[in-house]
PDB file of C-alpha atoms in Angstrom:
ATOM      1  CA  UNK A   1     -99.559  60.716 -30.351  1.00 60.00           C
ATOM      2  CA  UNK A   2    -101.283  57.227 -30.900  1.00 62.00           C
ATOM      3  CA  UNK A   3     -99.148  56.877 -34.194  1.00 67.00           C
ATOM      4  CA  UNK A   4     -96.071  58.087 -32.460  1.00 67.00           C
ATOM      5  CA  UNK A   5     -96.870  54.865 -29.166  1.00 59.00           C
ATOM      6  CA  UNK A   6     -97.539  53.062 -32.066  1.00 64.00           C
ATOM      7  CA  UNK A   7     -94.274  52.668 -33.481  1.00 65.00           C
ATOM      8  CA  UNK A   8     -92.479  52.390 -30.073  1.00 63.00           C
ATOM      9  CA  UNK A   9     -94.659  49.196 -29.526  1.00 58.00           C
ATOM     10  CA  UNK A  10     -93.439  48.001 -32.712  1.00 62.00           C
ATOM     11  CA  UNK A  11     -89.933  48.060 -31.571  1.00 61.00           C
ATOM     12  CA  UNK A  12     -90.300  46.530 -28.715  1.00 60.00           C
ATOM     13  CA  UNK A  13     -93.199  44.462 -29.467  1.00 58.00           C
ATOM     14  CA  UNK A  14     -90.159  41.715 -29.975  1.00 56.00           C
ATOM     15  CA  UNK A  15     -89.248  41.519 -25.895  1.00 57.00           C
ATOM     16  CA  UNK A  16     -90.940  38.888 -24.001  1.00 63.00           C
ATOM     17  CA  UNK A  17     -93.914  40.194 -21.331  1.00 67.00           C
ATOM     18  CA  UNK A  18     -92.067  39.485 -17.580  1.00 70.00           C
ATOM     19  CA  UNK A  19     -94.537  38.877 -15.276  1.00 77.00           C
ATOM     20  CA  UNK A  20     -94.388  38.253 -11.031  1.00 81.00           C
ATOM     21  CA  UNK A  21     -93.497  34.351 -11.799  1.00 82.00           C
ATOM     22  CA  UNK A  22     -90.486  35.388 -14.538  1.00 80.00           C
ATOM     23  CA  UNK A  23     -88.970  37.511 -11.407  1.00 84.00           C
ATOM     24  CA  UNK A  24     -89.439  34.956  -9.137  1.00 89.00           C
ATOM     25  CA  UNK A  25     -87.556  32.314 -11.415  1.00 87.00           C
ATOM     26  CA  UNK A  26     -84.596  34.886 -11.855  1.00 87.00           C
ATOM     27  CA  UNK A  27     -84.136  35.127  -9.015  1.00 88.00           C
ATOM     28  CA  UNK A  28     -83.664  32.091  -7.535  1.00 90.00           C
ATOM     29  CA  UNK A  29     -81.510  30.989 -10.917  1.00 90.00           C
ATOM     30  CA  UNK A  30     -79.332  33.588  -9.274  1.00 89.00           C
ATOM     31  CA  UNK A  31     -79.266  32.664  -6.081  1.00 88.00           C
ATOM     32  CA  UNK A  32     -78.282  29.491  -6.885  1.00 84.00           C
ATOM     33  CA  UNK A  33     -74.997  30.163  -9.645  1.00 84.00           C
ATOM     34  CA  UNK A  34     -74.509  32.616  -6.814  1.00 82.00           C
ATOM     35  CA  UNK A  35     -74.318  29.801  -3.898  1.00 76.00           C
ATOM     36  CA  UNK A  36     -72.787  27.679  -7.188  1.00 75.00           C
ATOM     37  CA  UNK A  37     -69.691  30.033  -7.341  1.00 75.00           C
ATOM     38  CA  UNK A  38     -69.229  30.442  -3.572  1.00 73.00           C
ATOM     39  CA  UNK A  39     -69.036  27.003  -3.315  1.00 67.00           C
ATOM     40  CA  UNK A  40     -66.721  26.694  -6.158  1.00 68.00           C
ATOM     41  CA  UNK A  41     -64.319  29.338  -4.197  1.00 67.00           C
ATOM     42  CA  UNK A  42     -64.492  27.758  -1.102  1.00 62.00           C
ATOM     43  CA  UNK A  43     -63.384  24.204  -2.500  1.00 61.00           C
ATOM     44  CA  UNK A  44     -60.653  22.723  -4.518  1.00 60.00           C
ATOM     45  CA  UNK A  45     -62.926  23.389  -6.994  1.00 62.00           C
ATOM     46  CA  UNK A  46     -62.124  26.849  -7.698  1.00 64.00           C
ATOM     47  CA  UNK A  47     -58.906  25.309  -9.736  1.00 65.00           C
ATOM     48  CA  UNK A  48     -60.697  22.675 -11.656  1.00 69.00           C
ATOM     49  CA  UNK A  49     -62.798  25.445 -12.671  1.00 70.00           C
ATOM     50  CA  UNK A  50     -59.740  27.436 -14.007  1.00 72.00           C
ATOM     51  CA  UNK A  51     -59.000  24.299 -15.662  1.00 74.00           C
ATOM     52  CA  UNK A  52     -62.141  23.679 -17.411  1.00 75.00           C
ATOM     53  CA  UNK A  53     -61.995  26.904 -18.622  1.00 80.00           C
ATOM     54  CA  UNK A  54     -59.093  26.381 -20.090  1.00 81.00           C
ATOM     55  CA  UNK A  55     -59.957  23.142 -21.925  1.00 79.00           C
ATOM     56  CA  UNK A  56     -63.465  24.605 -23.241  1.00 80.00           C
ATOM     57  CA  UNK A  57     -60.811  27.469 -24.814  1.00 85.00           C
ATOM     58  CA  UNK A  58     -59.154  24.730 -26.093  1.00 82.00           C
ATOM     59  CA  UNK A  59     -62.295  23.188 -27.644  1.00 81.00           C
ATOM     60  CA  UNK A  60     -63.197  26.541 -29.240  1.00 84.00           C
ATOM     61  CA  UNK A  61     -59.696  27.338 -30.662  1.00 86.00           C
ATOM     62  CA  UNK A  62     -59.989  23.561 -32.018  1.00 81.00           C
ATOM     63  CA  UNK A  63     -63.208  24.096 -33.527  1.00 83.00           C
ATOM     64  CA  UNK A  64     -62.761  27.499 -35.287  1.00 86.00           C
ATOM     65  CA  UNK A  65     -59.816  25.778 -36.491  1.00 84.00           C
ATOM     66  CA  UNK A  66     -61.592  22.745 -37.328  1.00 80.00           C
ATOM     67  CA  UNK A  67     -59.012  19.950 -35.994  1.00 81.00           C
ATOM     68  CA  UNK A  68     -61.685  17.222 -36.620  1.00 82.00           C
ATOM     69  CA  UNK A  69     -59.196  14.583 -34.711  1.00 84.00           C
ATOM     70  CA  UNK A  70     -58.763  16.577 -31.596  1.00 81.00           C
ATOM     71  CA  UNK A  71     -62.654  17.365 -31.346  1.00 80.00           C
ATOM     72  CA  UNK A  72     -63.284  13.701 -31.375  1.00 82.00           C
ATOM     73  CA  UNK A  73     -60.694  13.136 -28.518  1.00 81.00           C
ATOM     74  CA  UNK A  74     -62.614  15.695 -26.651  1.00 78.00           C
ATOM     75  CA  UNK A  75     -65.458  14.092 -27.118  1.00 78.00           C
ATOM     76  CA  UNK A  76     -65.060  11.042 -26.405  1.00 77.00           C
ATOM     77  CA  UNK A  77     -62.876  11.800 -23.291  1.00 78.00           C
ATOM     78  CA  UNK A  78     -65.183  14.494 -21.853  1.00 75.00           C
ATOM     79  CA  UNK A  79     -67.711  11.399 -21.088  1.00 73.00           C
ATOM     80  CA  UNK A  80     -65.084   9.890 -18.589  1.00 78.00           C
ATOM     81  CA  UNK A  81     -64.042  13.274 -17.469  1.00 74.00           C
ATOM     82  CA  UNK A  82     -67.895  13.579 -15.784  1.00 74.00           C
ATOM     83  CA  UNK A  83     -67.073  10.714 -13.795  1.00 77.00           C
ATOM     84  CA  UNK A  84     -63.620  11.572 -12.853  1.00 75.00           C
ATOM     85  CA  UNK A  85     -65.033  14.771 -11.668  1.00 71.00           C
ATOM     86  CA  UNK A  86     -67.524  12.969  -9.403  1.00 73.00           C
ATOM     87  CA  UNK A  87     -65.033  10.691  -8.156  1.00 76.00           C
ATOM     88  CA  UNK A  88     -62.881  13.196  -6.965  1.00 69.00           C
ATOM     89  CA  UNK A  89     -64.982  15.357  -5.409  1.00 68.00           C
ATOM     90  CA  UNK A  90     -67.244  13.538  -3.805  1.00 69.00           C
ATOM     91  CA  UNK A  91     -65.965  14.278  -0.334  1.00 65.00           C
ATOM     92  CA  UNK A  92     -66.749  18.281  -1.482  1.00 64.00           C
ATOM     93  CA  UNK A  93     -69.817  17.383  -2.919  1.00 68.00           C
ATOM     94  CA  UNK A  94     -71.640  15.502   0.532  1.00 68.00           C
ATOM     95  CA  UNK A  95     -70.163  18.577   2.188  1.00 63.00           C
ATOM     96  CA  UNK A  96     -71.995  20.733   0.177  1.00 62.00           C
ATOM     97  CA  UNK A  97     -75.396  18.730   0.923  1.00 65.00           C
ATOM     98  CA  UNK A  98     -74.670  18.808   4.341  1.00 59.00           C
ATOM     99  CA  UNK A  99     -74.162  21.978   4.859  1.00 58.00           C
ATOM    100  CA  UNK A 100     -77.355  22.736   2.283  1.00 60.00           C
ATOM    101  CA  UNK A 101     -79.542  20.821   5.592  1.00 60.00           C
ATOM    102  CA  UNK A 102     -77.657  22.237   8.112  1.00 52.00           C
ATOM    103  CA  UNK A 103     -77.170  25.833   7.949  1.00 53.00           C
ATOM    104  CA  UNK A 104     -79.688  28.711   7.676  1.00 52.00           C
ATOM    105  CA  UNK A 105     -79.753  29.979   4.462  1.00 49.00           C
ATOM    106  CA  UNK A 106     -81.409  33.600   5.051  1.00 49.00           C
ATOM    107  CA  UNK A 107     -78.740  33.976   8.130  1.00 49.00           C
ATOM    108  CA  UNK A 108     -76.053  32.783   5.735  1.00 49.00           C
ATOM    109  CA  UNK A 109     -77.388  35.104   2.557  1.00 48.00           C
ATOM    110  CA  UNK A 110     -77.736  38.231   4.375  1.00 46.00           C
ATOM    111  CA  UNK A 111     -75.013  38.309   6.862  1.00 45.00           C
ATOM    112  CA  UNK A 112     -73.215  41.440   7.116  1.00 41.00           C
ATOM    113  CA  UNK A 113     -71.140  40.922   9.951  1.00 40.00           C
ATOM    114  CA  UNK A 114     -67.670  42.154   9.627  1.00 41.00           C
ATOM    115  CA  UNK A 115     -65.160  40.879  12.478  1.00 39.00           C
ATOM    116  CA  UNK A 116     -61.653  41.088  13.026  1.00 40.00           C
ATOM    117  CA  UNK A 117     -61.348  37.685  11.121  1.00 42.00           C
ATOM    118  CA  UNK A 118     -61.460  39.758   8.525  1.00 45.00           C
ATOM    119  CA  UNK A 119     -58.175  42.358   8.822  1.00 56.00           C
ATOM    120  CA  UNK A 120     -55.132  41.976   6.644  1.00 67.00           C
ATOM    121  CA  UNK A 121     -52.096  40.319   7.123  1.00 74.00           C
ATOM    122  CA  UNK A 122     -49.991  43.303   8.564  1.00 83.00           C
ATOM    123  CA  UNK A 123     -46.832  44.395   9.207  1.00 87.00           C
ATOM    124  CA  UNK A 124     -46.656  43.712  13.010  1.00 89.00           C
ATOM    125  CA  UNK A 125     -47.742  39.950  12.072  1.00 89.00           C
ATOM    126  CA  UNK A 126     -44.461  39.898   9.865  1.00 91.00           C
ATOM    127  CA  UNK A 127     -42.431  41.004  12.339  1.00 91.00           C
ATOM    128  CA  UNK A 128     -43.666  39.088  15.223  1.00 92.00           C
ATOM    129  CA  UNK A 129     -43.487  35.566  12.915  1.00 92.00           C
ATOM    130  CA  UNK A 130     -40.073  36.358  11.828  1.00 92.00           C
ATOM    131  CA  UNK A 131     -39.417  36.568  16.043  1.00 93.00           C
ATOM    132  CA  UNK A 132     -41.178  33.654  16.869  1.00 93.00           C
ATOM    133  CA  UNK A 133     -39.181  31.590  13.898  1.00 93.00           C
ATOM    134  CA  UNK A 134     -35.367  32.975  14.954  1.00 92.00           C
ATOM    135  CA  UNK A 135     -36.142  32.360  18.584  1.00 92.00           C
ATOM    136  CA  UNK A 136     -37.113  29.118  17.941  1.00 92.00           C
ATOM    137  CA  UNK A 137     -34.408  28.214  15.781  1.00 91.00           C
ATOM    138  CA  UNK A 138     -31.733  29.425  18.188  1.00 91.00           C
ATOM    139  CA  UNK A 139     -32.955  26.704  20.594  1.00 91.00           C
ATOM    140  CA  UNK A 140     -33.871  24.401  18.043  1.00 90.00           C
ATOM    141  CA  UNK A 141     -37.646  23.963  18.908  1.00 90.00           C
ATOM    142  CA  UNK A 142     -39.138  22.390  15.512  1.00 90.00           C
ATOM    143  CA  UNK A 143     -42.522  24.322  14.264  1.00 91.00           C
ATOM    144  CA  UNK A 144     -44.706  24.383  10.901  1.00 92.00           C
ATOM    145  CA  UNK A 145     -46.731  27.327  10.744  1.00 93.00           C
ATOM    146  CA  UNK A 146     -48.951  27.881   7.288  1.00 93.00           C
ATOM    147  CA  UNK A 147     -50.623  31.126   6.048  1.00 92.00           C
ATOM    148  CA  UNK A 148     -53.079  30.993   4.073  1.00 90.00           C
ATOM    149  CA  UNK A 149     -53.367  33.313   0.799  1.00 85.00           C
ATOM    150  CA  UNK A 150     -56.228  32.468  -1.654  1.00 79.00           C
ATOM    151  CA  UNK A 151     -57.019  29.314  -1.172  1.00 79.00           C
ATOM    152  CA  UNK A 152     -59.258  28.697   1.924  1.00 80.00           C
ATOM    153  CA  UNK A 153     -57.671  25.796   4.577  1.00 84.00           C
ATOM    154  CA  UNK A 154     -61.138  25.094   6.419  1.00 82.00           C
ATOM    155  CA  UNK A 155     -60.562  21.442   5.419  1.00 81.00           C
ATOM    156  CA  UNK A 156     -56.784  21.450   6.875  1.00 88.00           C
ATOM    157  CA  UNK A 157     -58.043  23.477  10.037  1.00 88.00           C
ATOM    158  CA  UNK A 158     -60.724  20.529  10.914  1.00 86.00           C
ATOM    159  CA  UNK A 159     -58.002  18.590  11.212  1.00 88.00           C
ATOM    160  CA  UNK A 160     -56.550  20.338  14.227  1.00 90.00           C
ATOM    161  CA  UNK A 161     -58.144  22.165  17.418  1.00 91.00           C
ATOM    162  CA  UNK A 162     -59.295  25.977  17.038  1.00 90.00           C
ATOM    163  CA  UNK A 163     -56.986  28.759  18.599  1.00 89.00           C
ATOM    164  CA  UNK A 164     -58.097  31.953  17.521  1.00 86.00           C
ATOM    165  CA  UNK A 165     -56.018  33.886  18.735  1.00 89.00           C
ATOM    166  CA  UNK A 166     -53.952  36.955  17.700  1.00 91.00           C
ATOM    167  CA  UNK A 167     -50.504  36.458  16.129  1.00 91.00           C
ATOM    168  CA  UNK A 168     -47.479  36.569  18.567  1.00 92.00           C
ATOM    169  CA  UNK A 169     -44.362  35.698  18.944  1.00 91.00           C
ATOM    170  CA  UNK A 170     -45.177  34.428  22.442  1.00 92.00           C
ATOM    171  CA  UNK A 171     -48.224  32.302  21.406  1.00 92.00           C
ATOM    172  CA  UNK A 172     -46.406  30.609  18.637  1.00 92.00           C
ATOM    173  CA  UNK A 173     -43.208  29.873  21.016  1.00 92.00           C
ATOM    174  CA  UNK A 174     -45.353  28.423  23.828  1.00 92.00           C
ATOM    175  CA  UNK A 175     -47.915  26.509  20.850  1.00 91.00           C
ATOM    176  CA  UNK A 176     -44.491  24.620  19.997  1.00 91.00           C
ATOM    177  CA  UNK A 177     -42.501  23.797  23.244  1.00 89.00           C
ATOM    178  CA  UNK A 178     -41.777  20.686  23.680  1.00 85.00           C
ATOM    179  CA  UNK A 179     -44.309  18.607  25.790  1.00 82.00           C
ATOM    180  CA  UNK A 180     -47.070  20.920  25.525  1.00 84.00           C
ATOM    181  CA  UNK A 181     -50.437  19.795  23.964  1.00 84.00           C
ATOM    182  CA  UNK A 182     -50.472  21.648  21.134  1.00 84.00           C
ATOM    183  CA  UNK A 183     -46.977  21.267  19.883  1.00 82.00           C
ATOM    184  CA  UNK A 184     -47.030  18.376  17.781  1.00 85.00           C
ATOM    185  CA  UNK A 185     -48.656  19.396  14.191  1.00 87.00           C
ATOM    186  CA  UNK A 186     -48.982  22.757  12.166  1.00 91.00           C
ATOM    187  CA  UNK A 187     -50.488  26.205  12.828  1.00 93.00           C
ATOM    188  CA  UNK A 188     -52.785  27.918  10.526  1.00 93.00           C
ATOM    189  CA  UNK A 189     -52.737  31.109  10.529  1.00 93.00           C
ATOM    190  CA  UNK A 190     -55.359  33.547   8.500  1.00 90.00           C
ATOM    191  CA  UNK A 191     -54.871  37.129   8.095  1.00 87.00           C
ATOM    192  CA  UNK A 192     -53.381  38.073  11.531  1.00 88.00           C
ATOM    193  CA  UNK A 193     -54.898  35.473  13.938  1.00 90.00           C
ATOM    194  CA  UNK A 194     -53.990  31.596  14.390  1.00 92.00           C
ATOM    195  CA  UNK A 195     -57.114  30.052  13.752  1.00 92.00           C
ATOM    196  CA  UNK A 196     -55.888  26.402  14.772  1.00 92.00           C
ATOM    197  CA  UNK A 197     -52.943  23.984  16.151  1.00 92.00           C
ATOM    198  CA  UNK A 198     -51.971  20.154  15.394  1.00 91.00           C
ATOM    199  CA  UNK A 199     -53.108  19.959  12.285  1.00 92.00           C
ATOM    200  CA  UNK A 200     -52.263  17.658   9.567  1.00 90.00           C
ATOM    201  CA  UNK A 201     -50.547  18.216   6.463  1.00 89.00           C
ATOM    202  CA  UNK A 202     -50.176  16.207   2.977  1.00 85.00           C
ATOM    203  CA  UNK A 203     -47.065  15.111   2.808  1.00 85.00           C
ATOM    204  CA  UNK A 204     -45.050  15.704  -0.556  1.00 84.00           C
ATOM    205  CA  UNK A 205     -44.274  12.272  -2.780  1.00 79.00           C
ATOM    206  CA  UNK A 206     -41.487  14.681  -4.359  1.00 76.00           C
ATOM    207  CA  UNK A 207     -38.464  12.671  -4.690  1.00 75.00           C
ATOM    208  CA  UNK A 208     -36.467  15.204  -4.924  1.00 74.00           C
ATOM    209  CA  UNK A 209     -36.551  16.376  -1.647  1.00 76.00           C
ATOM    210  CA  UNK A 210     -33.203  16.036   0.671  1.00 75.00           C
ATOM    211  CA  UNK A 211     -33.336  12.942   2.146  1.00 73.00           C
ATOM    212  CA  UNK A 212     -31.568  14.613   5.201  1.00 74.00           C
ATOM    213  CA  UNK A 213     -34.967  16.235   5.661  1.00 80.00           C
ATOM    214  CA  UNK A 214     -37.909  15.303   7.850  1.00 82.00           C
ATOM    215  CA  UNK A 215     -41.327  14.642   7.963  1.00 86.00           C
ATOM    216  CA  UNK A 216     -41.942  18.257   8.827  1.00 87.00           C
ATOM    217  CA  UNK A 217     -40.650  19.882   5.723  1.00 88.00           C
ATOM    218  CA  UNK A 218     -42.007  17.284   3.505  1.00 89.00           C
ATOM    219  CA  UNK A 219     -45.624  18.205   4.742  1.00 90.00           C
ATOM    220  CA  UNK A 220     -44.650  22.157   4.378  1.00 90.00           C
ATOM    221  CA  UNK A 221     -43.861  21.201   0.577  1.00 89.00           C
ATOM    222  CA  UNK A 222     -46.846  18.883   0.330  1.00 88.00           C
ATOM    223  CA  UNK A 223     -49.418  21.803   1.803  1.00 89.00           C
ATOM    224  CA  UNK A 224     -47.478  24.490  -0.590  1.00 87.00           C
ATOM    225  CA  UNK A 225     -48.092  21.897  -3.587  1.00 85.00           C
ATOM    226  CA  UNK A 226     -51.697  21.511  -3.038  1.00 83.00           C
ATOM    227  CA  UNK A 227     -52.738  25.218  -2.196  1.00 83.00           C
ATOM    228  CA  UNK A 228     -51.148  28.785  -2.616  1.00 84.00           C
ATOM    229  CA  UNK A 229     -50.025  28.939   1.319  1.00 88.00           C
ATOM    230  CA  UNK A 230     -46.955  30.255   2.043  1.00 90.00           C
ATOM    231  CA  UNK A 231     -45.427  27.846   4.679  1.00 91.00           C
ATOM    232  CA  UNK A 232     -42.514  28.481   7.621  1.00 93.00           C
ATOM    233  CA  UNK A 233     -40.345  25.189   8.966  1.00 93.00           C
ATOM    234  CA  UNK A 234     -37.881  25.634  11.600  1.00 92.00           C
ATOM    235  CA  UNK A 235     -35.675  22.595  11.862  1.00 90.00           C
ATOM    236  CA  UNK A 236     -35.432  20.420  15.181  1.00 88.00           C
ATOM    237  CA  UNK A 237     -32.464  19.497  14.034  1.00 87.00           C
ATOM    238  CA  UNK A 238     -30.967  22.287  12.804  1.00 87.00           C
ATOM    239  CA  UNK A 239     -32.817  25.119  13.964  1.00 88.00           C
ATOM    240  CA  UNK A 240     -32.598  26.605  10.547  1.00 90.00           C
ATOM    241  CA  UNK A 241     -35.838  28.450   9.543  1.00 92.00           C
ATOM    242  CA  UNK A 242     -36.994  27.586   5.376  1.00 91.00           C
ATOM    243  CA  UNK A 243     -40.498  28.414   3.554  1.00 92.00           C
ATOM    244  CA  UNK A 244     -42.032  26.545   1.292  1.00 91.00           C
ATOM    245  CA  UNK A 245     -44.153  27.858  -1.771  1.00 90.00           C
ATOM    246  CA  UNK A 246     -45.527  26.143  -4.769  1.00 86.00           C
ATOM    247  CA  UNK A 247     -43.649  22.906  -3.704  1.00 86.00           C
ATOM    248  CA  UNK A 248     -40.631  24.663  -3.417  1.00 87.00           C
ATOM    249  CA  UNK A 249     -38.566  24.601  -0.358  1.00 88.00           C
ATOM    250  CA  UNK A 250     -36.033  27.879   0.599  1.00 88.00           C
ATOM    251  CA  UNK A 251     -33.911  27.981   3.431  1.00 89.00           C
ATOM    252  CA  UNK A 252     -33.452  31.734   5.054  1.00 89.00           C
ATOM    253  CA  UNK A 253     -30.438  33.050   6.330  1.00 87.00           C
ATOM    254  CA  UNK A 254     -31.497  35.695   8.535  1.00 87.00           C
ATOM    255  CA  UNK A 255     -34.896  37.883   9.914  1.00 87.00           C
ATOM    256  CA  UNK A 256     -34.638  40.694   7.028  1.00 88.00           C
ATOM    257  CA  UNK A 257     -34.665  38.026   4.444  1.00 89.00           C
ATOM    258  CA  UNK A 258     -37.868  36.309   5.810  1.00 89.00           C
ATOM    259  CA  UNK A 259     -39.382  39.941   6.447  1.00 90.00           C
ATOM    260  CA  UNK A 260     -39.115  40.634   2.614  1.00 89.00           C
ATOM    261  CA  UNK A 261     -40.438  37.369   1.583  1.00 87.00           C
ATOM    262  CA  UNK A 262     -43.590  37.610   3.758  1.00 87.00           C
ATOM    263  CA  UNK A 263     -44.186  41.283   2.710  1.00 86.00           C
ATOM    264  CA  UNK A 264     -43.839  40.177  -1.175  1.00 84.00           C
ATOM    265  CA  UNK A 265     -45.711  36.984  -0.418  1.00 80.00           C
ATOM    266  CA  UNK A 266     -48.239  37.226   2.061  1.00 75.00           C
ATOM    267  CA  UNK A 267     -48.534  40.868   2.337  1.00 62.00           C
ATOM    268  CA  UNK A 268     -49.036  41.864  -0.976  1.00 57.00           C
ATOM    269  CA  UNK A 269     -51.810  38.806  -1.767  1.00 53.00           C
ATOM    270  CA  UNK A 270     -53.891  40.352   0.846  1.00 51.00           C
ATOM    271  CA  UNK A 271     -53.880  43.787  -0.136  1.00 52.00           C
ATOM    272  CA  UNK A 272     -54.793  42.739  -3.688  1.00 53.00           C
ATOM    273  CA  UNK A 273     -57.661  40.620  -2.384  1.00 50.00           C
ATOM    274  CA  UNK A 274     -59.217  42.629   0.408  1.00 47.00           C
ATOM    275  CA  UNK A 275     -61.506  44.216  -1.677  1.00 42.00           C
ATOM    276  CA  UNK A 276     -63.373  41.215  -2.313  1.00 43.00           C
ATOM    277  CA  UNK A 277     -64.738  41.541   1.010  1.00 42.00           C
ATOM    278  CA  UNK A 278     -68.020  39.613   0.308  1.00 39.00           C
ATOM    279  CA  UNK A 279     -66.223  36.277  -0.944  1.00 41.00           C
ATOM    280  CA  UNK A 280     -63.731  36.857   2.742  1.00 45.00           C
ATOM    281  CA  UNK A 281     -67.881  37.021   4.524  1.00 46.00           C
ATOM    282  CA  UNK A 282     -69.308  34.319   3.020  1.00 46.00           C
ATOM    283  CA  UNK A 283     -66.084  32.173   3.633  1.00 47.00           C
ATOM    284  CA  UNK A 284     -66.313  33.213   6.909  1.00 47.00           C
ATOM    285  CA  UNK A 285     -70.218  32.203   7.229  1.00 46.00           C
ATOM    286  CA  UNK A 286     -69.202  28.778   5.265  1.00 47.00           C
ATOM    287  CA  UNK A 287     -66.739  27.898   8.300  1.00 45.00           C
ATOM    288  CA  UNK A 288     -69.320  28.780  10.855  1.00 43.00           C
ATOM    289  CA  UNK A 289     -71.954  26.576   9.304  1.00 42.00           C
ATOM    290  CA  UNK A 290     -69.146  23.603   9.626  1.00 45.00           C
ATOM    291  CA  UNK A 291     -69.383  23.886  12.974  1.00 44.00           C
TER     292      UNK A 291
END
């Protein structure tokens, strides 16, 4: 029996002793790539990651490859790419240390509330947006109303004043009437509530957009170009009800049109993603701590 405990040592007589202080140092290296990664998602950072994926894939195909110039291009440009990043983030980046002093982490870690916030863009939300954009347009009241997909809006909802309230036609027809307080601006909507009202968009510096359009449909293209959002516009002018996605801009002829465009668009994005429920929490908890 010795002999035989003997030789099992020997096998494993290669792995490392883990003691109390090893477990204690895993675990906060994971709590922090953990906190890392939400960030990441919660940020604009979640595409320059993509990115610099795809770059280091670059770099690897380049070095099996051995394409001696383009690895010293990479080099040398990957010392100014550091800085760029900074640069460009730096408004995410004092978030992030604000939020680091101002939330509470345990709270924040081990949340497990689940509220409506939470439910999935459904079919009742469809139909009562393609209302609220057809009634509008018939007496040519101008409205911008975004839904988000993947990408969070938190930064674009600051911007405006919080709603929260459920998605209906009525609330989105009285939200835009002329002379009322929240009319001028966009609505965000998440899921199947409107989070928030007058907020401001990026406008597009596409120069291909109509010049017979507005201000309002050059910020629908402008927040389609810098997230995934899918984006309504009914025209003051016109009353005629478009959507922007991906910096494209689509004019709709009729209700069933818009209906299968949010139910391939919207619909379908948040089916595929509700099973990620604990990235949807910890969004949620992010947005709390902001305010």
């Amino acid at each position: 029996m010795a002999e035989i405990l003997a030789e099992i040592y020997s096998w494993i007589s290669f792995v490392p002793k883990i003691t109390f202080k090893n477990l204690i140092e895993i675990a906060i290296i994971a709590i922090l790539v953990y906190e890392m990664l939400i960030w990441i998602k919660n940020t604009r950072a979640w595409t320059l990651l993509k990115g610099i994926v795809f770059i280091l894939a670059f770099f690897l195909a380049a070095a099996i490859l051995e394409l001696d110039t383009i690895l010293w291009l990479l080099e040398k440009t990957s010392y100014i790419a550091v800085t760029a990043i900074i640069v460009i983030f730096q408004p995410e980046l004092r978030k992030a240390l604000e939020q680091i002093g101002s939330q509470n982490v345990l709270t924040t870690l081990f949340s497990t509330d689940d509220t409506k916030k939470n439910e999935d863009f459904s079919e009742k939300t469809i139909a009562e947006l393609v209302r609220a954009c057809f009634e509008m347009g018939k007496v040519k009241t101008g409205a911008l109303i975004v839904i988000e997909r993947g990408t969070p809006l938190g930064e674009i909802e600051r911007t405006g004043i919080e709603v929260d309230g459920i998605v209906t036609s009525q609330l989105l027809i009285n939200i835009f009437e002329h002379n009322t307080p929240l009319h001028d601006g966009a609505v965000v909507i998440r899921g199947n509530r409107v989070t928030a009202a007058t907020c401001y968009l990026p406008l597009s510096d596409n120069m291909d957009i109509s010049k017979a359009l507005g201000t309002r449909h050059r910020a629908a293209v402008g927040v389609s170009e810098a997230t995934d959002s899918v984006t309504l516009v009914v025209s003051e002018e016109t009353g005629r009800v478009s959507v922007a996605v991906s910096g494209r801009l689509k004019s709709v002829k009729d209700g069933d049109e818009l209906r299968d465009i949010l139910s391939v668009l919207v619909k379908r994005e948040t089916e595929n993603t509700g099973r990620f429920r604990i990235w949807k929490g910890r969004r949620r908890n992010e947005r709390k701590a902001d305010e």
